[in-house]
Amino acid sequence: MQLQDNVAIVTGASSGIGKEIAHAFAREGAKVAIADINMQGANDVVSEIEAAGGAAMAVEMNVMDEAVVNAGVDAVAERFGRIDTMVSNAGIQIVHPIEDFPYEQFKKVVDIHLGGAFLLTKACVKHMYPRKSGSLIYMGSVHSHEASALKTAYVSAKHGILGLSRVMAKEGAKHGVRSNVICPGFVKTPLVEKQIPEQAESLGISEQEVVEKIMLGETVDTEFTTVQDIADVAVFLAAFKTNALTGQSIVASHGWYMG
């Protein structure tokens, strides 16, 4: 197993990409903390992992609250003994043209994606640095590199995550801590499915056109990226042994972005 006895914390892990990463980590031998505001969903994922023979715990976590993030990370370290891998995955999506974008909603998107990543990193490295090892994994997006209409908040946040990860690659190096970003293309999660009718209404086109032209039009094969694709990349990054791979963004997007 690639992650035998690794201790990982994954935010936003009650569903979608985070849930699949948690399951993939557990299958590879990791002890996994399912951190989410949805405790019913988090407990369900824990039950699934334990039923398959893995080890997991649920942690209630609002990633915008520093005290809550600190307490949650400390609880994981107390239960499992350390923190080896952090996956900052919690996120939401709100889309508007900028002239109609309420500033409170803009700040909420940025605070959850970027602020949450900052707070989770700050809490995790205090456990990683003394051990001289660790892997920081951030959930970016193709939107960490490319822009799309209606997504000023999301694109700004995802660009910011790229910068945060690169800073942490430099700061973490002397402590043996790696830092990388996974940048998925469109993955058909509930978050993306919710965007399809919203963008159709905002752009005045059909939902089919949103999928084929807006979401997948720049891919090489008009295929959605899968949650398993992203989980496989996360396992690879968590298991990588040296600082040879740090400060990087790995783009899994069916060729939408090639960098």
mmCIF file of C-alpha atoms in Angstrom:
data_model
loop_
_atom_site.group_PDB
_atom_site.id
_atom_site.type_symbol
_atom_site.label_atom_id
_atom_site.label_comp_id
_atom_site.label_asym_id
_atom_site.label_seq_id
_atom_site.Cartn_x
_atom_site.Cartn_y
_atom_site.Cartn_z
ATOM 1 C CA MET A 1 0.000 0.000 0.000
ATOM 2 C CA GLN A 2 1.377 3.386 -1.015
ATOM 3 C CA LEU A 3 0.068 5.253 2.046
ATOM 4 C CA GLN A 4 0.417 2.661 4.808
ATOM 5 C CA ASP A 5 -0.022 4.433 8.173
ATOM 6 C CA ASN A 6 -0.096 7.871 6.527
ATOM 7 C CA VAL A 7 -2.445 10.243 8.374
ATOM 8 C CA ALA A 8 -4.424 12.500 6.052
ATOM 9 C CA ILE A 9 -6.978 15.237 6.561
ATOM 10 C CA VAL A 10 -9.291 16.038 3.651
ATOM 11 C CA THR A 11 -11.669 19.000 3.774
ATOM 12 C CA GLY A 12 -14.956 18.957 1.902
ATOM 13 C CA ALA A 13 -14.769 15.173 2.009
ATOM 14 C CA SER A 14 -18.422 14.315 2.593
ATOM 15 C CA SER A 15 -19.104 14.236 -1.160
ATOM 16 C CA GLY A 16 -17.643 14.643 -4.631
ATOM 17 C CA ILE A 17 -13.909 14.847 -5.195
ATOM 18 C CA GLY A 18 -13.057 14.976 -1.487
ATOM 19 C CA LYS A 19 -15.011 11.819 -0.745
ATOM 20 C CA GLU A 20 -13.301 9.926 -3.568
ATOM 21 C CA ILE A 21 -9.865 11.103 -2.375
ATOM 22 C CA ALA A 22 -10.667 9.947 1.157
ATOM 23 C CA HIS A 23 -11.676 6.499 -0.088
ATOM 24 C CA ALA A 24 -8.596 6.258 -2.321
ATOM 25 C CA PHE A 25 -6.301 7.206 0.564
ATOM 26 C CA ALA A 26 -7.942 4.647 2.852
ATOM 27 C CA ARG A 27 -7.586 1.893 0.233
ATOM 28 C CA GLU A 28 -3.865 2.682 0.136
ATOM 29 C CA GLY A 29 -3.565 2.293 3.924
ATOM 30 C CA ALA A 30 -3.987 5.866 5.167
ATOM 31 C CA LYS A 31 -5.903 6.894 8.263
ATOM 32 C CA VAL A 32 -8.233 9.597 6.999
ATOM 33 C CA ALA A 33 -9.997 12.509 8.695
ATOM 34 C CA ILE A 34 -13.189 13.516 6.890
ATOM 35 C CA ALA A 35 -13.472 17.261 7.577
ATOM 36 C CA ASP A 36 -16.707 18.957 6.555
ATOM 37 C CA ILE A 37 -19.553 21.156 7.730
ATOM 38 C CA ASN A 38 -21.923 18.331 6.729
ATOM 39 C CA MET A 39 -21.463 15.938 9.636
ATOM 40 C CA GLN A 40 -24.081 13.472 8.454
ATOM 41 C CA GLY A 41 -22.250 13.112 5.167
ATOM 42 C CA ALA A 42 -18.864 12.961 6.912
ATOM 43 C CA ASN A 43 -20.038 10.225 9.257
ATOM 44 C CA ASP A 44 -21.439 8.283 6.312
ATOM 45 C CA VAL A 45 -18.049 8.375 4.583
ATOM 46 C CA VAL A 46 -16.350 7.228 7.796
ATOM 47 C CA SER A 47 -18.778 4.312 8.020
ATOM 48 C CA GLU A 48 -18.056 3.344 4.416
ATOM 49 C CA ILE A 49 -14.295 3.431 4.970
ATOM 50 C CA GLU A 50 -14.524 1.442 8.197
ATOM 51 C CA ALA A 51 -16.817 -1.121 6.557
ATOM 52 C CA ALA A 52 -14.098 -1.664 3.948
ATOM 53 C CA GLY A 53 -11.508 -2.235 6.681
ATOM 54 C CA GLY A 54 -10.003 1.247 6.798
ATOM 55 C CA ALA A 55 -9.532 3.788 9.582
ATOM 56 C CA ALA A 56 -11.262 7.170 9.534
ATOM 57 C CA MET A 57 -12.769 9.859 11.723
ATOM 58 C CA ALA A 58 -15.232 12.675 11.101
ATOM 59 C CA VAL A 59 -14.303 16.253 12.000
ATOM 60 C CA GLU A 60 -16.791 19.106 11.894
ATOM 61 C CA MET A 61 -14.985 21.976 10.229
ATOM 62 C CA ASN A 62 -15.972 25.383 8.957
ATOM 63 C CA VAL A 63 -12.801 26.298 7.063
ATOM 64 C CA MET A 64 -13.514 30.026 7.478
ATOM 65 C CA ASP A 65 -13.183 29.814 11.282
ATOM 66 C CA GLU A 66 -9.544 29.722 12.457
ATOM 67 C CA ALA A 67 -10.324 28.392 15.923
ATOM 68 C CA VAL A 68 -12.463 25.594 14.483
ATOM 69 C CA VAL A 69 -9.800 24.653 11.912
ATOM 70 C CA ASN A 70 -7.077 24.587 14.590
ATOM 71 C CA ALA A 71 -9.190 22.474 16.937
ATOM 72 C CA GLY A 72 -10.118 20.049 14.179
ATOM 73 C CA VAL A 73 -6.552 19.524 12.999
ATOM 74 C CA ASP A 74 -5.338 19.101 16.590
ATOM 75 C CA ALA A 75 -8.063 16.508 17.197
ATOM 76 C CA VAL A 76 -6.864 14.495 14.200
ATOM 77 C CA ALA A 77 -3.253 14.637 15.409
ATOM 78 C CA GLU A 78 -4.337 13.569 18.889
ATOM 79 C CA ARG A 79 -6.383 10.639 17.554
ATOM 80 C CA PHE A 80 -3.929 9.335 14.958
ATOM 81 C CA GLY A 81 -0.628 10.648 16.315
ATOM 82 C CA ARG A 82 0.456 13.016 13.542
ATOM 83 C CA ILE A 83 -0.518 14.734 10.271
ATOM 84 C CA ASP A 84 1.251 13.522 7.113
ATOM 85 C CA THR A 85 -0.998 14.753 4.319
ATOM 86 C CA MET A 86 -3.313 17.730 3.962
ATOM 87 C CA VAL A 87 -5.846 18.005 1.162
ATOM 88 C CA SER A 88 -7.491 21.433 1.025
ATOM 89 C CA ASN A 89 -10.576 20.662 -1.025
ATOM 90 C CA ALA A 90 -13.520 22.530 0.529
ATOM 91 C CA GLY A 91 -15.188 24.864 -1.916
ATOM 92 C CA ILE A 92 -18.343 26.407 -3.305
ATOM 93 C CA GLN A 93 -19.277 28.054 -6.578
ATOM 94 C CA ILE A 94 -21.269 31.236 -7.166
ATOM 95 C CA VAL A 95 -21.477 32.728 -10.653
ATOM 96 C CA HIS A 96 -22.593 36.199 -11.779
ATOM 97 C CA PRO A 97 -21.405 38.798 -14.253
ATOM 98 C CA ILE A 98 -19.288 41.203 -12.231
ATOM 99 C CA GLU A 99 -21.815 44.045 -12.425
ATOM 100 C CA ASP A 100 -24.337 41.811 -10.626
ATOM 101 C CA PHE A 101 -21.889 40.043 -8.268
ATOM 102 C CA PRO A 102 -22.689 40.875 -4.621
ATOM 103 C CA TYR A 103 -19.435 41.595 -2.801
ATOM 104 C CA GLU A 104 -20.480 39.428 0.166
ATOM 105 C CA GLN A 105 -20.822 36.461 -2.180
ATOM 106 C CA PHE A 106 -17.454 37.236 -3.786
ATOM 107 C CA LYS A 107 -15.812 37.295 -0.348
ATOM 108 C CA LYS A 108 -17.529 34.050 0.661
ATOM 109 C CA VAL A 109 -16.135 32.162 -2.335
ATOM 110 C CA VAL A 110 -12.630 33.541 -1.776
ATOM 111 C CA ASP A 111 -12.757 32.964 1.987
ATOM 112 C CA ILE A 112 -13.764 29.313 1.630
ATOM 113 C CA HIS A 113 -11.338 28.383 -1.147
ATOM 114 C CA LEU A 114 -8.310 30.559 -0.434
ATOM 115 C CA GLY A 115 -8.816 31.602 3.171
ATOM 116 C CA GLY A 116 -9.717 28.027 4.090
ATOM 117 C CA ALA A 117 -6.575 26.730 2.384
ATOM 118 C CA PHE A 118 -4.474 29.280 4.293
ATOM 119 C CA LEU A 119 -5.976 28.384 7.675
ATOM 120 C CA LEU A 120 -5.723 24.633 7.073
ATOM 121 C CA THR A 121 -2.098 24.981 6.002
ATOM 122 C CA LYS A 122 -1.246 27.093 9.045
ATOM 123 C CA ALA A 123 -2.804 24.476 11.341
ATOM 124 C CA CYS A 124 -1.229 21.449 9.640
ATOM 125 C CA VAL A 125 2.365 22.615 9.276
ATOM 126 C CA LYS A 126 2.801 22.968 13.030
ATOM 127 C CA HIS A 127 2.385 19.179 13.141
ATOM 128 C CA MET A 128 4.416 18.495 9.982
ATOM 129 C CA TYR A 129 7.434 20.726 10.573
ATOM 130 C CA PRO A 130 8.690 19.000 13.752
ATOM 131 C CA ARG A 131 8.565 15.645 11.948
ATOM 132 C CA LYS A 132 10.447 17.048 8.933
ATOM 133 C CA SER A 133 7.917 15.578 6.495
ATOM 134 C CA GLY A 134 4.551 16.235 4.988
ATOM 135 C CA SER A 135 2.567 16.763 1.809
ATOM 136 C CA LEU A 136 0.361 19.814 1.282
ATOM 137 C CA ILE A 137 -2.142 19.205 -1.514
ATOM 138 C CA TYR A 138 -4.414 21.998 -2.684
ATOM 139 C CA MET A 139 -7.439 21.619 -4.904
ATOM 140 C CA GLY A 140 -6.963 24.179 -7.614
ATOM 141 C CA SER A 141 -8.608 24.073 -11.004
ATOM 142 C CA VAL A 142 -7.933 24.727 -14.640
ATOM 143 C CA HIS A 143 -9.202 28.096 -13.428
ATOM 144 C CA SER A 144 -5.925 28.429 -11.531
ATOM 145 C CA HIS A 145 -4.473 29.043 -15.013
ATOM 146 C CA GLU A 146 -7.380 30.025 -17.263
ATOM 147 C CA ALA A 147 -10.332 32.372 -16.850
ATOM 148 C CA SER A 148 -14.012 31.846 -17.601
ATOM 149 C CA ALA A 149 -16.793 34.404 -17.790
ATOM 150 C CA LEU A 150 -19.040 34.860 -14.744
ATOM 151 C CA LYS A 151 -16.432 33.453 -12.324
ATOM 152 C CA THR A 152 -14.538 36.441 -10.952
ATOM 153 C CA ALA A 153 -14.603 35.052 -7.403
ATOM 154 C CA TYR A 154 -13.769 31.442 -8.233
ATOM 155 C CA VAL A 155 -11.010 32.263 -10.717
ATOM 156 C CA SER A 156 -9.484 34.792 -8.326
ATOM 157 C CA ALA A 157 -9.502 32.239 -5.503
ATOM 158 C CA LYS A 158 -8.048 29.447 -7.623
ATOM 159 C CA HIS A 159 -5.279 31.694 -8.939
ATOM 160 C CA GLY A 160 -4.549 32.607 -5.325
ATOM 161 C CA ILE A 161 -4.266 28.951 -4.326
ATOM 162 C CA LEU A 162 -1.557 28.499 -6.928
ATOM 163 C CA GLY A 163 0.400 31.338 -5.331
ATOM 164 C CA LEU A 164 -0.151 29.991 -1.813
ATOM 165 C CA SER A 165 1.101 26.560 -2.806
ATOM 166 C CA ARG A 166 4.222 27.963 -4.435
ATOM 167 C CA VAL A 167 5.044 30.001 -1.346
ATOM 168 C CA MET A 168 4.600 26.892 0.790
ATOM 169 C CA ALA A 169 6.920 24.924 -1.498
ATOM 170 C CA LYS A 170 9.629 27.453 -0.619
ATOM 171 C CA GLU A 171 8.786 27.821 3.071
ATOM 172 C CA GLY A 172 8.212 24.118 3.613
ATOM 173 C CA ALA A 173 11.312 22.818 1.849
ATOM 174 C CA LYS A 174 13.674 23.144 4.809
ATOM 175 C CA HIS A 175 11.125 21.249 6.897
ATOM 176 C CA GLY A 176 10.772 18.391 4.391
ATOM 177 C CA VAL A 177 7.245 19.492 3.438
ATOM 178 C CA ARG A 178 6.132 19.362 -0.190
ATOM 179 C CA SER A 179 3.374 21.536 -1.655
ATOM 180 C CA ASN A 180 1.468 20.965 -4.886
ATOM 181 C CA VAL A 181 -1.829 21.839 -6.555
ATOM 182 C CA ILE A 182 -4.198 19.526 -8.395
ATOM 183 C CA CYS A 183 -5.968 21.424 -11.176
ATOM 184 C CA PRO A 184 -8.977 19.462 -12.460
ATOM 185 C CA GLY A 185 -10.957 20.302 -15.519
ATOM 186 C CA PHE A 186 -14.716 20.013 -15.204
ATOM 187 C CA VAL A 187 -15.591 17.075 -12.960
ATOM 188 C CA LYS A 188 -19.261 16.125 -12.906
ATOM 189 C CA THR A 189 -19.855 16.647 -9.204
ATOM 190 C CA PRO A 190 -22.941 18.226 -7.592
ATOM 191 C CA LEU A 191 -21.027 21.533 -7.622
ATOM 192 C CA VAL A 192 -20.608 21.399 -11.402
ATOM 193 C CA GLU A 193 -24.086 20.020 -12.082
ATOM 194 C CA LYS A 194 -25.507 23.024 -10.219
ATOM 195 C CA GLN A 195 -23.612 25.383 -12.545
ATOM 196 C CA ILE A 196 -25.117 24.001 -15.756
ATOM 197 C CA PRO A 197 -28.619 25.523 -15.431
ATOM 198 C CA GLU A 198 -27.186 28.664 -13.780
ATOM 199 C CA GLN A 199 -24.854 29.333 -16.692
ATOM 200 C CA ALA A 200 -27.531 28.446 -19.234
ATOM 201 C CA GLU A 201 -29.766 31.126 -17.724
ATOM 202 C CA SER A 202 -26.978 33.703 -17.376
ATOM 203 C CA LEU A 203 -25.672 33.192 -20.908
ATOM 204 C CA GLY A 204 -29.037 32.643 -22.598
ATOM 205 C CA ILE A 205 -28.089 29.261 -24.092
ATOM 206 C CA SER A 206 -29.216 25.676 -23.602
ATOM 207 C CA GLU A 207 -27.820 23.411 -20.913
ATOM 208 C CA GLN A 208 -26.413 21.149 -23.629
ATOM 209 C CA GLU A 209 -24.530 24.099 -25.087
ATOM 210 C CA VAL A 210 -23.148 24.943 -21.644
ATOM 211 C CA VAL A 211 -21.709 21.421 -21.363
ATOM 212 C CA GLU A 212 -20.467 21.028 -24.939
ATOM 213 C CA LYS A 213 -19.239 24.572 -25.613
ATOM 214 C CA ILE A 214 -18.560 26.300 -22.303
ATOM 215 C CA MET A 215 -17.410 23.438 -20.080
ATOM 216 C CA LEU A 216 -15.889 20.900 -22.441
ATOM 217 C CA GLY A 217 -15.367 22.883 -25.631
ATOM 218 C CA GLU A 218 -11.613 23.265 -25.089
ATOM 219 C CA THR A 219 -10.949 19.618 -24.198
ATOM 220 C CA VAL A 220 -9.490 17.190 -26.720
ATOM 221 C CA ASP A 221 -12.383 14.734 -26.425
ATOM 222 C CA THR A 222 -15.381 16.568 -24.844
ATOM 223 C CA GLU A 223 -15.137 14.291 -21.807
ATOM 224 C CA PHE A 224 -15.599 15.205 -18.156
ATOM 225 C CA THR A 225 -12.688 14.492 -15.822
ATOM 226 C CA THR A 226 -13.720 11.903 -13.213
ATOM 227 C CA VAL A 227 -13.442 11.970 -9.440
ATOM 228 C CA GLN A 228 -11.292 8.840 -9.716
ATOM 229 C CA ASP A 229 -8.873 10.673 -12.011
ATOM 230 C CA ILE A 230 -8.362 13.331 -9.353
ATOM 231 C CA ALA A 231 -8.120 10.824 -6.502
ATOM 232 C CA ASP A 232 -5.378 8.970 -8.395
ATOM 233 C CA VAL A 233 -3.374 12.202 -8.701
ATOM 234 C CA ALA A 234 -3.877 12.913 -4.982
ATOM 235 C CA VAL A 235 -2.552 9.465 -4.031
ATOM 236 C CA PHE A 236 0.462 10.020 -6.276
ATOM 237 C CA LEU A 237 1.263 13.365 -4.638
ATOM 238 C CA ALA A 238 0.709 12.098 -1.097
ATOM 239 C CA ALA A 239 2.978 9.106 -1.685
ATOM 240 C CA PHE A 240 5.779 10.939 -3.494
ATOM 241 C CA LYS A 241 8.955 10.639 -1.426
ATOM 242 C CA THR A 242 11.081 13.713 -2.121
ATOM 243 C CA ASN A 243 11.077 17.444 -2.776
ATOM 244 C CA ALA A 244 11.777 16.739 -6.445
ATOM 245 C CA LEU A 245 8.052 17.314 -6.983
ATOM 246 C CA THR A 246 7.031 20.481 -5.160
ATOM 247 C CA GLY A 247 5.607 23.840 -6.138
ATOM 248 C CA GLN A 248 3.874 22.242 -9.111
ATOM 249 C CA SER A 249 0.361 22.213 -10.515
ATOM 250 C CA ILE A 250 -0.828 18.985 -12.082
ATOM 251 C CA VAL A 251 -3.606 19.664 -14.569
ATOM 252 C CA ALA A 252 -6.041 16.790 -15.163
ATOM 253 C CA SER A 253 -8.378 18.292 -17.719
ATOM 254 C CA HIS A 254 -8.546 16.189 -20.892
ATOM 255 C CA GLY A 255 -6.219 18.673 -22.532
ATOM 256 C CA TRP A 256 -8.289 21.787 -21.798
ATOM 257 C CA TYR A 257 -5.193 23.466 -20.377
ATOM 258 C CA MET A 258 -1.737 22.350 -21.464
ATOM 259 C CA GLY A 259 1.047 23.970 -19.508
#
